mmCIF file of C-alpha atoms in Angstrom:
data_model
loop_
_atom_site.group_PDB
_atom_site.id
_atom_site.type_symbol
_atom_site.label_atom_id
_atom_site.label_comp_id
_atom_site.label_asym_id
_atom_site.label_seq_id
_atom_site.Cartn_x
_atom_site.Cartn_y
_atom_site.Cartn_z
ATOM 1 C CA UNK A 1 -4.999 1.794 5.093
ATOM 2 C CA UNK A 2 -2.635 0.832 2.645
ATOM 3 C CA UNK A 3 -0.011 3.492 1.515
ATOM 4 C CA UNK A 4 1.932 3.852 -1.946
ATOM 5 C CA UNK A 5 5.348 2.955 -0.437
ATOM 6 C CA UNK A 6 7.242 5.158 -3.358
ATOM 7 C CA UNK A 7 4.847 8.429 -1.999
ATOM 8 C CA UNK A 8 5.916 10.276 1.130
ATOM 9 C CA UNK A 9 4.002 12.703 0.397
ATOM 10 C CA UNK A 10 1.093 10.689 1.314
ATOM 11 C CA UNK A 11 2.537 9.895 4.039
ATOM 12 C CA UNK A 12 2.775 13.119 5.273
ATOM 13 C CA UNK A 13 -1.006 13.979 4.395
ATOM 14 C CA UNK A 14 -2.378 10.887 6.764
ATOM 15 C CA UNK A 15 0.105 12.606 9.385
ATOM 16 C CA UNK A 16 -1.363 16.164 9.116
ATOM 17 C CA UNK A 17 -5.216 15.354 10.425
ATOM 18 C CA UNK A 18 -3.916 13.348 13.075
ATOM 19 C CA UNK A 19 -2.739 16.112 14.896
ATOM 20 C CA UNK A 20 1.540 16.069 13.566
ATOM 21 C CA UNK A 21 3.274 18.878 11.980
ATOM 22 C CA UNK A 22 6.190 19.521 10.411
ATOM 23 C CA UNK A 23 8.866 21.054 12.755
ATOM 24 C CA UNK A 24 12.001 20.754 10.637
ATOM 25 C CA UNK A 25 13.656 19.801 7.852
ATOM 26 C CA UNK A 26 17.306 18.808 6.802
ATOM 27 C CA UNK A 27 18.207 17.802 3.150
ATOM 28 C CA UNK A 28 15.176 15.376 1.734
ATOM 29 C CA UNK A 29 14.213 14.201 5.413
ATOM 30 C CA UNK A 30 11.317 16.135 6.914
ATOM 31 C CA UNK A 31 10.720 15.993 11.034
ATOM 32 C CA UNK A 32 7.176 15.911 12.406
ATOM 33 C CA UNK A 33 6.360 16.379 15.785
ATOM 34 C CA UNK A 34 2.756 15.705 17.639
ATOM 35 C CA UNK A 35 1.554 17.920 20.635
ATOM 36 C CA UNK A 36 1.790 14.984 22.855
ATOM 37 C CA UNK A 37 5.914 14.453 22.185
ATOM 38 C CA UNK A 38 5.961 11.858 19.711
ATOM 39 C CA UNK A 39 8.207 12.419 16.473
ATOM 40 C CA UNK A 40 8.915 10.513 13.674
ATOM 41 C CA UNK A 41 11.175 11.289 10.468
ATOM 42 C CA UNK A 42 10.077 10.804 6.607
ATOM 43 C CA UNK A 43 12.338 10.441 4.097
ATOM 44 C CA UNK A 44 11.332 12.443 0.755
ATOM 45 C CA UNK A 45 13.380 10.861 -1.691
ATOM 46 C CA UNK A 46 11.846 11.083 -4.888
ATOM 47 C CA UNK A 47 14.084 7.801 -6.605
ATOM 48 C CA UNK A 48 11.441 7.052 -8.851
ATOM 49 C CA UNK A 49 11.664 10.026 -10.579
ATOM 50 C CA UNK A 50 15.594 10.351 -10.742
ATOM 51 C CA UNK A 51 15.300 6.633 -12.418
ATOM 52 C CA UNK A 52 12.777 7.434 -15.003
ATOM 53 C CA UNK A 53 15.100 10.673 -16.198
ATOM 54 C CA UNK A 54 17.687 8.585 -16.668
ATOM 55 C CA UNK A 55 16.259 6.037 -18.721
#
């Protein structure tokens, strides 16, 4: 599956049905944690958008 590197929001939708949630969140990175112990950490910087405003 190929994934829209400037979306993390997709990201965190393929991350949802496989069984990881969101646990926390600090500034624009958002924690998610599986039942099991493993974690990982997703970025949500939107730089796309913050480009095309200042254009």
């Amino acid at each position: 599956m190929l994934l829209d590197e400037g979306e993390p929001t997709s990201v965190a939708t393929i991350l949802e049905p496989l069984g990881f949630i969101q646990v926390r969140q600090k500034g624009s990175h958002r924690q998610f944690q599986h039942d099991d112990g493993r974690r990982t950490t997703i970025p949500f910087h939107m730089r796309l958008s913050i480009l095309e405003k200042n254009r």
